[in-house]
Tab-separated table of C-alpha atoms and ligand atoms in Angstrom:
chain	number	residue	atom	x	y	z
I	1	MET	CA	5.712	-43.488	-34.589
I	2	SER	CA	2.300	-42.119	-34.060
I	3	VAL	CA	2.347	-44.155	-30.444
I	4	ALA	CA	5.592	-42.435	-29.432
I	5	ILE	CA	4.587	-38.978	-30.520
I	6	SER	CA	1.430	-39.965	-28.231
I	7	ARG	CA	3.902	-40.800	-25.106
I	8	LEU	CA	5.989	-37.642	-25.706
I	9	SER	CA	2.667	-35.539	-25.735
I	10	ARG	CA	0.923	-37.428	-22.667
I	11	LEU	CA	4.315	-37.028	-20.845
I	12	ALA	CA	4.527	-33.367	-21.892
I	13	PHE	CA	0.948	-32.684	-21.008
I	14	ALA	CA	1.827	-34.475	-17.502
I	15	VAL	CA	5.042	-32.415	-17.032
I	16	ALA	CA	3.281	-29.124	-18.067
I	17	ALA	CA	-0.022	-29.806	-15.544
I	18	VAL	CA	2.545	-30.507	-12.763
I	19	CYS	CA	5.296	-27.936	-13.072
I	20	ILE	CA	3.469	-25.206	-14.683
I	21	PRO	CA	0.893	-23.642	-12.801
I	22	ALA	CA	3.269	-24.393	-9.748
I	23	LEU	CA	5.880	-22.304	-11.031
I	24	ALA	CA	3.374	-19.422	-12.112
I	25	GLY	CA	2.079	-19.402	-8.967
I	26	ALA	CA	5.159	-19.162	-7.109
I	27	GLN	CA	6.478	-16.195	-9.080
I	28	PHE	CA	5.589	-12.469	-8.277
I	29	THR	CA	5.536	-10.629	-11.841
I	30	LEU	CA	6.451	-7.198	-12.997
I	31	ALA	CA	3.063	-5.730	-14.521
I	32	PRO	CA	3.390	-3.683	-17.539
I	33	LEU	CA	3.169	-0.098	-16.511
I	34	PRO	CA	-0.502	1.031	-16.982
I	35	TYR	CA	0.305	3.633	-19.788
I	36	ALA	CA	2.776	4.314	-22.027
I	37	ALA	CA	6.104	5.524	-20.789
I	38	ASP	CA	5.963	8.904	-22.432
I	39	ALA	CA	2.457	9.508	-20.698
I	40	LEU	CA	3.379	11.732	-17.886
I	41	GLU	CA	5.758	13.658	-19.676
I	42	PRO	CA	7.013	16.824	-19.207
I	43	HIS	CA	6.580	15.855	-15.420
I	44	ILE	CA	7.846	12.907	-15.385
I	45	ASP	CA	10.268	11.558	-18.733
I	46	LYS	CA	9.814	8.826	-20.522
I	47	MET	CA	13.604	7.464	-20.198
I	48	THR	CA	13.243	7.866	-16.387
I	49	MET	CA	10.038	5.649	-16.438
I	50	GLU	CA	11.552	2.949	-18.655
I	51	ILE	CA	14.521	2.543	-16.521
I	52	HIS	CA	12.393	2.959	-13.137
I	53	HIS	CA	10.257	0.184	-14.394
I	54	GLY	CA	12.079	-1.953	-16.624
I	55	ARG	CA	15.098	-2.045	-14.375
I	56	HIS	CA	14.748	-1.066	-10.943
I	57	HIS	CA	11.437	-2.521	-10.268
I	58	ALA	CA	12.061	-5.398	-12.379
I	59	ALA	CA	15.236	-5.757	-10.110
I	60	TYR	CA	13.207	-5.729	-6.898
I	61	VAL	CA	11.025	-8.397	-8.415
I	62	ASN	CA	13.907	-10.452	-9.410
I	63	ASN	CA	15.432	-9.989	-6.187
I	64	LEU	CA	12.013	-11.105	-4.430
I	65	ASN	CA	11.662	-13.891	-6.610
I	66	ALA	CA	15.170	-15.313	-5.741
I	67	GLN	CA	14.124	-15.321	-1.766
I	68	LEU	CA	11.047	-18.107	-2.800
I	69	LYS	CA	14.167	-20.577	-2.219
I	70	THR	CA	14.726	-19.550	1.385
I	71	PHE	CA	10.906	-18.125	2.114
I	72	PRO	CA	8.656	-20.597	0.095
I	73	GLU	CA	5.849	-19.210	2.223
I	74	LEU	CA	6.074	-16.163	0.564
I	75	ALA	CA	4.398	-17.117	-2.501
I	76	GLY	CA	1.162	-17.991	-0.718
I	77	LEU	CA	0.937	-14.594	0.622
I	78	THR	CA	-0.403	-11.073	-1.189
I	79	LEU	CA	2.136	-8.391	-1.254
I	80	GLU	CA	0.078	-6.304	1.659
I	81	ALA	CA	-0.054	-9.594	3.662
I	82	MET	CA	3.899	-10.147	3.141
I	83	MET	CA	4.262	-6.477	4.151
I	84	GLY	CA	2.232	-6.786	7.245
I	85	GLN	CA	4.666	-9.673	8.780
I	86	ILE	CA	7.810	-8.066	7.070
I	87	THR	CA	9.806	-9.052	10.531
I	88	LYS	CA	9.725	-12.682	9.915
I	89	PHE	CA	11.562	-12.466	6.749
I	90	ASN	CA	14.971	-11.019	5.956
I	91	MET	CA	16.561	-7.892	4.600
I	92	ALA	CA	16.382	-8.846	0.892
I	93	VAL	CA	12.568	-9.665	1.428
I	94	ARG	CA	11.887	-6.479	3.677
I	95	ASN	CA	14.191	-4.025	0.895
I	96	ASN	CA	12.664	-6.390	-2.610
I	97	GLY	CA	9.304	-7.100	-1.526
I	98	GLY	CA	8.274	-3.576	-0.416
I	99	GLY	CA	10.489	-2.457	-3.567
I	100	HIS	CA	7.704	-4.210	-5.509
I	101	TYR	CA	4.921	-3.163	-3.358
I	102	ASN	CA	5.870	0.228	-3.313
I	103	HIS	CA	6.357	0.519	-7.229
I	104	ASP	CA	3.271	-1.329	-8.283
I	105	LEU	CA	1.510	0.914	-6.026
I	106	PHE	CA	3.249	4.293	-7.133
I	107	TRP	CA	2.422	3.622	-10.904
I	108	LYS	CA	-1.203	3.416	-10.257
I	109	LEU	CA	-1.114	6.328	-8.449
I	110	MET	CA	-0.179	8.265	-11.670
I	111	ALA	CA	-2.280	8.747	-15.037
I	112	PRO	CA	-2.257	10.509	-18.198
I	113	GLU	CA	-3.597	13.543	-18.546
I	114	GLY	CA	-7.358	13.635	-18.494
I	115	GLN	CA	-7.236	10.667	-16.355
I	116	ARG	CA	-6.376	11.936	-13.553
I	117	GLY	CA	-9.900	13.305	-11.961
I	118	LYS	CA	-9.653	15.122	-8.891
I	119	PRO	CA	-10.051	14.561	-5.115
I	120	ALA	CA	-13.496	13.520	-4.291
I	121	PRO	CA	-15.604	15.561	-2.065
I	122	ALA	CA	-15.373	12.954	0.789
I	123	LEU	CA	-11.579	12.970	0.927
I	124	GLU	CA	-11.496	16.962	0.420
I	125	ALA	CA	-13.469	17.333	3.024
I	126	THR	CA	-11.122	15.251	5.484
I	127	ILE	CA	-8.312	16.518	4.274
I	128	ASN	CA	-9.615	20.198	4.984
I	129	ALA	CA	-10.900	19.067	8.311
I	130	GLN	CA	-7.640	17.578	9.362
I	131	PHE	CA	-5.227	19.945	7.465
I	132	GLY	CA	-7.000	23.096	7.284
I	133	SER	CA	-7.043	23.357	3.832
I	134	PHE	CA	-5.761	21.079	0.395
I	135	GLU	CA	-2.611	23.491	-0.011
I	136	GLU	CA	-1.690	22.702	3.725
I	137	MET	CA	-1.875	18.943	2.920
I	138	LYS	CA	0.250	19.272	0.155
I	139	LYS	CA	2.201	21.396	1.933
I	140	ARG	CA	3.067	19.262	4.769
I	141	PHE	CA	3.761	15.982	2.354
I	142	ASP	CA	6.199	18.098	0.470
I	143	GLN	CA	8.049	18.864	3.713
I	144	ALA	CA	8.090	14.994	4.365
I	145	ALA	CA	9.697	14.089	0.922
I	146	LEU	CA	11.881	16.845	0.631
I	147	GLY	CA	13.065	15.878	4.576
I	148	ARG	CA	13.440	12.194	4.421
I	149	PHE	CA	17.250	12.314	4.075
I	150	GLY	CA	18.673	10.019	1.468
I	151	SER	CA	16.207	7.393	-0.122
I	152	GLY	CA	12.991	6.709	0.575
I	153	TRP	CA	9.301	7.720	0.542
I	154	ALA	CA	6.533	10.023	1.456
I	155	TRP	CA	3.087	8.992	2.428
I	156	LEU	CA	-0.675	10.069	2.753
I	157	ILE	CA	-2.302	6.875	4.976
I	158	VAL	CA	-5.366	6.246	6.582
I	159	THR	CA	-4.841	5.013	9.993
I	160	PRO	CA	-6.025	2.272	12.151
I	161	ASP	CA	-8.471	4.895	13.679
I	162	LYS	CA	-9.431	6.052	10.003
I	163	LYS	CA	-7.666	9.049	10.340
I	164	LEU	CA	-5.787	10.757	7.864
I	165	ALA	CA	-1.774	11.018	8.244
I	166	ILE	CA	1.256	11.949	6.301
I	167	THR	CA	4.729	10.451	7.093
I	168	SER	CA	7.904	9.167	5.399
I	169	THR	CA	9.745	5.630	5.229
I	170	PRO	CA	13.436	5.183	4.157
I	171	ASN	CA	14.541	2.897	1.684
I	172	GLN	CA	11.971	0.157	0.261
I	173	ASP	CA	10.233	0.430	3.721
I	174	ASN	CA	6.373	1.383	3.515
I	175	PRO	CA	3.252	2.224	6.115
I	176	LEU	CA	2.245	-1.121	6.099
I	177	MET	CA	5.147	-3.047	7.394
I	178	ASP	CA	4.921	-4.242	11.062
I	179	LEU	CA	8.075	-2.112	11.947
I	180	PRO	CA	8.801	-0.196	15.353
I	181	ASP	CA	9.925	2.631	13.650
I	182	VAL	CA	7.055	2.942	11.218
I	183	GLN	CA	3.898	5.138	11.510
I	184	ARG	CA	1.253	2.418	10.336
I	185	GLY	CA	-1.854	2.774	8.272
I	186	THR	CA	-2.936	1.782	4.587
I	187	PRO	CA	-1.575	4.365	1.573
I	188	ILE	CA	-3.783	6.111	-0.273
I	189	LEU	CA	-0.822	8.289	-1.987
I	190	GLY	CA	2.627	7.496	-1.855
I	191	LEU	CA	5.913	9.760	-3.453
I	192	ASP	CA	9.149	7.715	-4.546
I	193	VAL	CA	12.051	10.068	-3.404
I	194	TRP	CA	15.024	8.079	-4.467
I	195	GLU	CA	17.175	9.626	-6.867
I	196	HIS	CA	16.159	7.272	-9.511
I	197	ALA	CA	13.095	8.457	-9.665
I	198	TYR	CA	13.807	12.222	-10.773
I	199	TYR	CA	17.777	12.505	-11.288
I	200	LEU	CA	17.835	12.141	-15.386
I	201	LYS	CA	15.386	15.219	-15.604
I	202	TYR	CA	15.715	16.895	-12.137
I	203	GLN	CA	19.109	16.264	-10.762
I	204	ASN	CA	19.587	17.086	-7.513
I	205	LYS	CA	16.038	19.647	-7.635
I	206	ARG	CA	13.912	17.050	-5.527
I	207	GLY	CA	11.750	20.222	-4.779
I	208	GLU	CA	11.079	20.465	-8.194
I	209	TYR	CA	10.414	17.035	-9.252
I	210	VAL	CA	7.907	16.624	-6.028
I	211	THR	CA	6.164	19.936	-7.143
I	212	ASN	CA	5.948	18.819	-10.786
I	213	TRP	CA	4.573	15.433	-9.647
I	214	TRP	CA	1.640	17.042	-8.080
I	215	ASN	CA	0.187	17.352	-11.469
I	216	VAL	CA	0.347	13.560	-12.571
I	217	VAL	CA	-1.349	12.367	-9.421
I	218	ASN	CA	-4.155	9.836	-10.330
I	219	TRP	CA	-6.986	11.374	-7.972
I	220	ASN	CA	-9.214	8.496	-9.245
I	221	GLU	CA	-7.175	6.317	-7.575
I	222	VAL	CA	-6.351	8.084	-4.758
I	223	ASN	CA	-10.196	8.592	-3.920
I	224	ARG	CA	-11.024	4.339	-4.599
I	225	ARG	CA	-8.394	3.514	-2.115
I	226	TYR	CA	-9.676	6.245	0.412
I	227	GLU	CA	-13.135	4.767	0.424
I	228	ALA	CA	-11.909	1.197	0.674
I	229	ALA	CA	-9.514	2.158	3.463
I	230	MET	CA	-12.684	3.769	5.476
I	231	LYS	CA	-14.655	0.748	5.287
T	1	MN3	MN1	11.857	4.151	-7.315
């Protein structure tokens, strides 16, 4: 009996040692929201956050994992590295890998009240120098968000020559992707303008959503990403 158990447990241990780390390393995972689903109320409502994270983002992660059968090499890539060579893969990887990267970033770019901070002096100075004023930068970002026909994202990026730029991408594309029609750079701020991001609370009023979204921006994270991108 004890020999049998011992053999069984050795076998189980061997199987676990071989399989679990490989599987765990090969899967992309949905991180929990970095705050409670109602933490962005009243600007972004709890149910939108729950559905957006728990269903939409989860679906991108699951669909990306399904592509590991076709492209096992994806497992060895960071999301950033994947974005930078997205043209090597198919549309499913582009849409779902992009969806995973974009949403992972989006949750971090928002924060509950009291944890949002404000633009750091260095970032604010660059915004003023390049756009004339903070308000002008916001205005142009809003234009990118409202001007995006259908689904997509608006971005504030640091370009390869270390300038700020505002851009927009369709669907789940982003400025890290090696696509010919994308203005490339490192995103430091991004806004999801898919209807699933706002329809429950704002219906067709994308402008109102964009205006209110500025209230929940996590400037501490934007500052951190700006500093990192400028190095
Ligand atoms: Mn979304």
